[in-house]
mmCIF file of C-alpha atoms in Angstrom:
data_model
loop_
_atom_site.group_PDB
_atom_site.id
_atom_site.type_symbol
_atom_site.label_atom_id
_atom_site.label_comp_id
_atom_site.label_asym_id
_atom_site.label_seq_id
_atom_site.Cartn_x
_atom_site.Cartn_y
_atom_site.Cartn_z
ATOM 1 C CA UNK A 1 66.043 99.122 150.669
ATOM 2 C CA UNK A 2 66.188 97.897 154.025
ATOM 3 C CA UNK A 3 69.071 96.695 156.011
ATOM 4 C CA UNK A 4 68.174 93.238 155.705
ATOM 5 C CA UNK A 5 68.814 93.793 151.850
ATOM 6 C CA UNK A 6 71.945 95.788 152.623
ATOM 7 C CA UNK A 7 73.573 92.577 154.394
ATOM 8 C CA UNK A 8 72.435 90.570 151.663
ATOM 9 C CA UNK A 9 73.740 93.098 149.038
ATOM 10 C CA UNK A 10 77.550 92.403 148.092
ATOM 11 C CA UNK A 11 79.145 96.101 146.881
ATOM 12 C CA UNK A 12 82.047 94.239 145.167
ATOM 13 C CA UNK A 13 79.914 92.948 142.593
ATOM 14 C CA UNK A 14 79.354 96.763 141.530
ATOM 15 C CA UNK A 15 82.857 98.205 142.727
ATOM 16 C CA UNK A 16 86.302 97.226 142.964
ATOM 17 C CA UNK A 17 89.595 97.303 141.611
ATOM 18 C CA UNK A 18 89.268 94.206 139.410
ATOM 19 C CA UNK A 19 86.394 96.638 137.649
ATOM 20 C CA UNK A 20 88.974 99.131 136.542
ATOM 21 C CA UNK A 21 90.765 96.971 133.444
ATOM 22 C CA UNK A 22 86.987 96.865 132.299
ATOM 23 C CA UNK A 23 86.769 100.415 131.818
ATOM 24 C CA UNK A 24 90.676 101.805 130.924
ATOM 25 C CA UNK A 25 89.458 102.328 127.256
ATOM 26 C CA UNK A 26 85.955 104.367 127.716
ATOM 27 C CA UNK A 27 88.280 106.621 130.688
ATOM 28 C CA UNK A 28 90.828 107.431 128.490
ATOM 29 C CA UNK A 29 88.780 107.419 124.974
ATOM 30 C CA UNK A 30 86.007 109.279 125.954
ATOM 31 C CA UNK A 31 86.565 110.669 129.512
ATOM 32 C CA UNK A 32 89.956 112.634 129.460
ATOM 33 C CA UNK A 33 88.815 113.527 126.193
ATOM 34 C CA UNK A 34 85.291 114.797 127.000
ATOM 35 C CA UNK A 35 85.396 116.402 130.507
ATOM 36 C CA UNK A 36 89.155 116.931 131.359
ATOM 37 C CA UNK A 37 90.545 119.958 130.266
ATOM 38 C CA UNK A 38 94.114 120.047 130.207
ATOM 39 C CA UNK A 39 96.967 120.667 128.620
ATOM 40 C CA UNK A 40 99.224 117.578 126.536
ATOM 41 C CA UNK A 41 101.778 117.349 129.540
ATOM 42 C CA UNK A 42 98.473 116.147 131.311
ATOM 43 C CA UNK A 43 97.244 114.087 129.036
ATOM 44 C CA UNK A 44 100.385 112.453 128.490
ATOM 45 C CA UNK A 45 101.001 112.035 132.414
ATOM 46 C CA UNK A 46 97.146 110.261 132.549
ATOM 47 C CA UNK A 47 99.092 107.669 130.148
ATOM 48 C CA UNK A 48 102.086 107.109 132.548
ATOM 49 C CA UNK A 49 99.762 106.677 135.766
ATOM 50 C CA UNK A 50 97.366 104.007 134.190
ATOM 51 C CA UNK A 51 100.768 101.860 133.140
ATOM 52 C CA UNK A 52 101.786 102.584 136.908
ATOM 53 C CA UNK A 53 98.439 101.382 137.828
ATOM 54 C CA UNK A 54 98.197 98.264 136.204
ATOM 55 C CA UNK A 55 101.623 97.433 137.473
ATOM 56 C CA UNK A 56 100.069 97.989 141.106
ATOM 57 C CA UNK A 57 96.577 95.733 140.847
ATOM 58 C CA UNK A 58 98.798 93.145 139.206
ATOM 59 C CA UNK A 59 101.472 93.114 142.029
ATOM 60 C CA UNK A 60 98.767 93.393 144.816
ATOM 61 C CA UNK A 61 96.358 90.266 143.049
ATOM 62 C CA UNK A 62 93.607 92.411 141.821
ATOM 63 C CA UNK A 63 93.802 91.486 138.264
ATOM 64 C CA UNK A 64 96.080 89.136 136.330
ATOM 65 C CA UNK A 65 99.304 89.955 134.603
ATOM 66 C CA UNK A 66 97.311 89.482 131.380
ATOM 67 C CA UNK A 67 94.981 92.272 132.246
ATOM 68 C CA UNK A 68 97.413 94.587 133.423
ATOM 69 C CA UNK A 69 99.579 93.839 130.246
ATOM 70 C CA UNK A 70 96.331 95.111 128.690
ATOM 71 C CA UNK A 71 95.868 98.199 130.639
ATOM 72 C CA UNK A 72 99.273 99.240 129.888
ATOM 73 C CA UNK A 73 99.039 99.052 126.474
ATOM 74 C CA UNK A 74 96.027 101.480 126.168
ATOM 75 C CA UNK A 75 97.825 103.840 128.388
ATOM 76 C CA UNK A 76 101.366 103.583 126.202
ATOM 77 C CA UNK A 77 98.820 104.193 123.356
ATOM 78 C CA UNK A 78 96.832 106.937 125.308
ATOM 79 C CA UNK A 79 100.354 108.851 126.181
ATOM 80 C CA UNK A 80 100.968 109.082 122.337
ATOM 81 C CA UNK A 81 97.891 109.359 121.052
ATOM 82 C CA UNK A 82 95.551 111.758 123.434
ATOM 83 C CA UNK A 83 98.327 114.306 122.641
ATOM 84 C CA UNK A 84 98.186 114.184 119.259
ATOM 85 C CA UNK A 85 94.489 113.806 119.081
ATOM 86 C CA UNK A 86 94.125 117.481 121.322
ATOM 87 C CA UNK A 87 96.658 118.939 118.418
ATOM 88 C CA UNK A 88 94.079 117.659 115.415
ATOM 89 C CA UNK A 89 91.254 118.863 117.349
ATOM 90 C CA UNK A 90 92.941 122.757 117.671
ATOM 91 C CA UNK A 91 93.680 122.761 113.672
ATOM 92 C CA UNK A 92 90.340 121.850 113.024
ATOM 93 C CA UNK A 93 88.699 124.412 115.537
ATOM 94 C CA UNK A 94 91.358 126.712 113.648
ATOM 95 C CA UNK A 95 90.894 125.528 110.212
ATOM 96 C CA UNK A 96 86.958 126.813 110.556
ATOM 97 C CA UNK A 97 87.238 129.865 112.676
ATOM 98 C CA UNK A 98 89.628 131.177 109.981
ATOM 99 C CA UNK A 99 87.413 129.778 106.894
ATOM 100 C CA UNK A 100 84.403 131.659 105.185
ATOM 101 C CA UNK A 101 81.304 129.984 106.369
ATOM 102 C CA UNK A 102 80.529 127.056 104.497
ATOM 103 C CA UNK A 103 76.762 126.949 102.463
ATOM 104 C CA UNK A 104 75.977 124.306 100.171
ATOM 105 C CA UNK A 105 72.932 122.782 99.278
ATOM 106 C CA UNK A 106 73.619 119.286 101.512
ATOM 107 C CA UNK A 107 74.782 118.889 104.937
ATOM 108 C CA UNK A 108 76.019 115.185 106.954
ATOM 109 C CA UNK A 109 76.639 116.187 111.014
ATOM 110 C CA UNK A 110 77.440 112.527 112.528
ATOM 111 C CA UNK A 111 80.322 111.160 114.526
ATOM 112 C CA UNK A 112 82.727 110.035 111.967
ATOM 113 C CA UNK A 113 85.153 107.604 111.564
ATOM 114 C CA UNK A 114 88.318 108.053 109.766
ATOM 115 C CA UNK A 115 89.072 105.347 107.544
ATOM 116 C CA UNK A 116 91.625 106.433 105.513
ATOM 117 C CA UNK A 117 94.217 109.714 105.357
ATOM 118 C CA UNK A 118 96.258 110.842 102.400
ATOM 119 C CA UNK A 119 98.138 113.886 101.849
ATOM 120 C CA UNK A 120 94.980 116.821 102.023
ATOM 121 C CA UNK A 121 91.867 114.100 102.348
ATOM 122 C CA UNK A 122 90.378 112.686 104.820
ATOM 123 C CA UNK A 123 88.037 109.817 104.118
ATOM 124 C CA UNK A 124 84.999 109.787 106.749
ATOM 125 C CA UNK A 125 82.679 106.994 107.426
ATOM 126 C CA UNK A 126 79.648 107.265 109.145
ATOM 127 C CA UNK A 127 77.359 104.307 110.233
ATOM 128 C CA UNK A 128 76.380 102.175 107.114
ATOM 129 C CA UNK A 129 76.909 105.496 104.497
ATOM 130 C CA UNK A 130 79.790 105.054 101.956
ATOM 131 C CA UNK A 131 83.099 106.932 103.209
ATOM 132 C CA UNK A 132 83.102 110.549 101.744
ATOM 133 C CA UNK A 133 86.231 112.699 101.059
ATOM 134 C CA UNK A 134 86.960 115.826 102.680
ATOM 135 C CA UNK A 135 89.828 117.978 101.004
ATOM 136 C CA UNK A 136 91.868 119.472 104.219
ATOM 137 C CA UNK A 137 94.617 121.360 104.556
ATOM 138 C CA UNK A 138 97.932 118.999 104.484
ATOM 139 C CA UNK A 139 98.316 119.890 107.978
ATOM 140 C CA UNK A 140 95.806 118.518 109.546
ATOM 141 C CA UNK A 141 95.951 115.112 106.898
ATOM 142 C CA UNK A 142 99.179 115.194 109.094
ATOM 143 C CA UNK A 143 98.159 114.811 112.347
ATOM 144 C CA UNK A 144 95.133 112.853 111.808
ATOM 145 C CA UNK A 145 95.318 108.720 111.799
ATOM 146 C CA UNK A 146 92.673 106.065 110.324
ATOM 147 C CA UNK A 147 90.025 104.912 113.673
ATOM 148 C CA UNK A 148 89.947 108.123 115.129
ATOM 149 C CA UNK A 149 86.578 109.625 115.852
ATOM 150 C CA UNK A 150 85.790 112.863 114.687
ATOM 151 C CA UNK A 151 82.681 114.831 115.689
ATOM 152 C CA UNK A 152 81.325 117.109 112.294
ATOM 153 C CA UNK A 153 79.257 119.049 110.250
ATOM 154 C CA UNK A 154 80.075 118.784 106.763
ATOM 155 C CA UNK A 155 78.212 120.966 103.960
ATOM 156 C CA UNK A 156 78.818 119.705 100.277
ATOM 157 C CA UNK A 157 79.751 122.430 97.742
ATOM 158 C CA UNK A 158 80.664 122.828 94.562
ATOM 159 C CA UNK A 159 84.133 121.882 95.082
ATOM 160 C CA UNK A 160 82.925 118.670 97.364
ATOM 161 C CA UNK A 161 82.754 117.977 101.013
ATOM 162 C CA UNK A 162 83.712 120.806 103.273
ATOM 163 C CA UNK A 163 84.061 121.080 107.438
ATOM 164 C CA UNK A 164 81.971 123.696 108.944
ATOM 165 C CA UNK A 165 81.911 122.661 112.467
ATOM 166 C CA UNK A 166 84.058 120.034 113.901
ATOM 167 C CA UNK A 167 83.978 118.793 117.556
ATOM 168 C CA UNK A 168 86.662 117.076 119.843
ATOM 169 C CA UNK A 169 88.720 114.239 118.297
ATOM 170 C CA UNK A 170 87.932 110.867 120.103
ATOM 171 C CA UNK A 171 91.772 109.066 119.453
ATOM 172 C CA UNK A 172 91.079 105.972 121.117
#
């Protein structure tokens, strides 16, 4: 590219801080999730900043009071929930370091969805496949909520679906 096409070129249409409602969810869903490892004061302070954030593009013009309303709902929900997500993902890391392995004659390793909790089950979706049940210790029923993401390998035994791997929790 030369700087002819640089004047031409307008950087705000790639960067900016009306940009940053945009991607709030996918930062805190996926990002502090993924590649920040911290502890749950963290997590919860990532929450608390966003809010803070929103407040401060919205007072300064950058994005309407409707989109910062927005951004500080998904942090009030990412102070509660990344927390609690971090606890579900150390029972389940738990849950299969202290099991037997797991053999059985089918496997399913996908991204699931939770669609539905009771007390020891966990019903998991994933893509267009019917929602299987996955007996679990009541603990972890506990801490887990319907639309999180869960990453898994899950072996089918006599006794039904079983977790032999599990991966982060996505909460959000």
């Amino acid at each position: 590219m030369c700087s002819s096409d640089l004047e031409k070129f307008n950087i705000s249409t790639l960067f900016g801080p009306e940009k940053i409602p945009g991607i709030v969810g996918e930062f805190l869903g996926y990002f502090m999730v993924r590649k920040v490892f911290c502890g749950k004061d963290q997590l919860r302070t990532t929450g608390t900043v966003i809010k803070k954030l929103a407040g401060w593009l919205a007072d300064r013009g950058y994005i309407t009071g409707e989109k910062a309303e927005d951004m500080a709902a998904k942090a009030a929900e990412a102070y509660r929930e990344l927390p609690a997500a971090d606890d579900l993902s150390e029972a389940l890391f738990e849950l299969v370091e202290s099991s037997p392995p797991v053999e059985g004659d089918e496997e399913m390793e996908d991204l699931f969805s939770v669609v539905k909790v009771e007390p020891g089950k966990l019903y998991l979706e994933a893509g267009a496949a019917e929602p299987v049940v996955v007996a679990v210790p009541r603990r972890i029923s506990s801490l887990c909520r319907e639309g999180w993401m869960i990453p898994l390998l899950l072996v089918k035994t006599a006794s039904g679906w079983c977790i032999a791997e599990a991966g982060t929790v996505y909460p959000i």
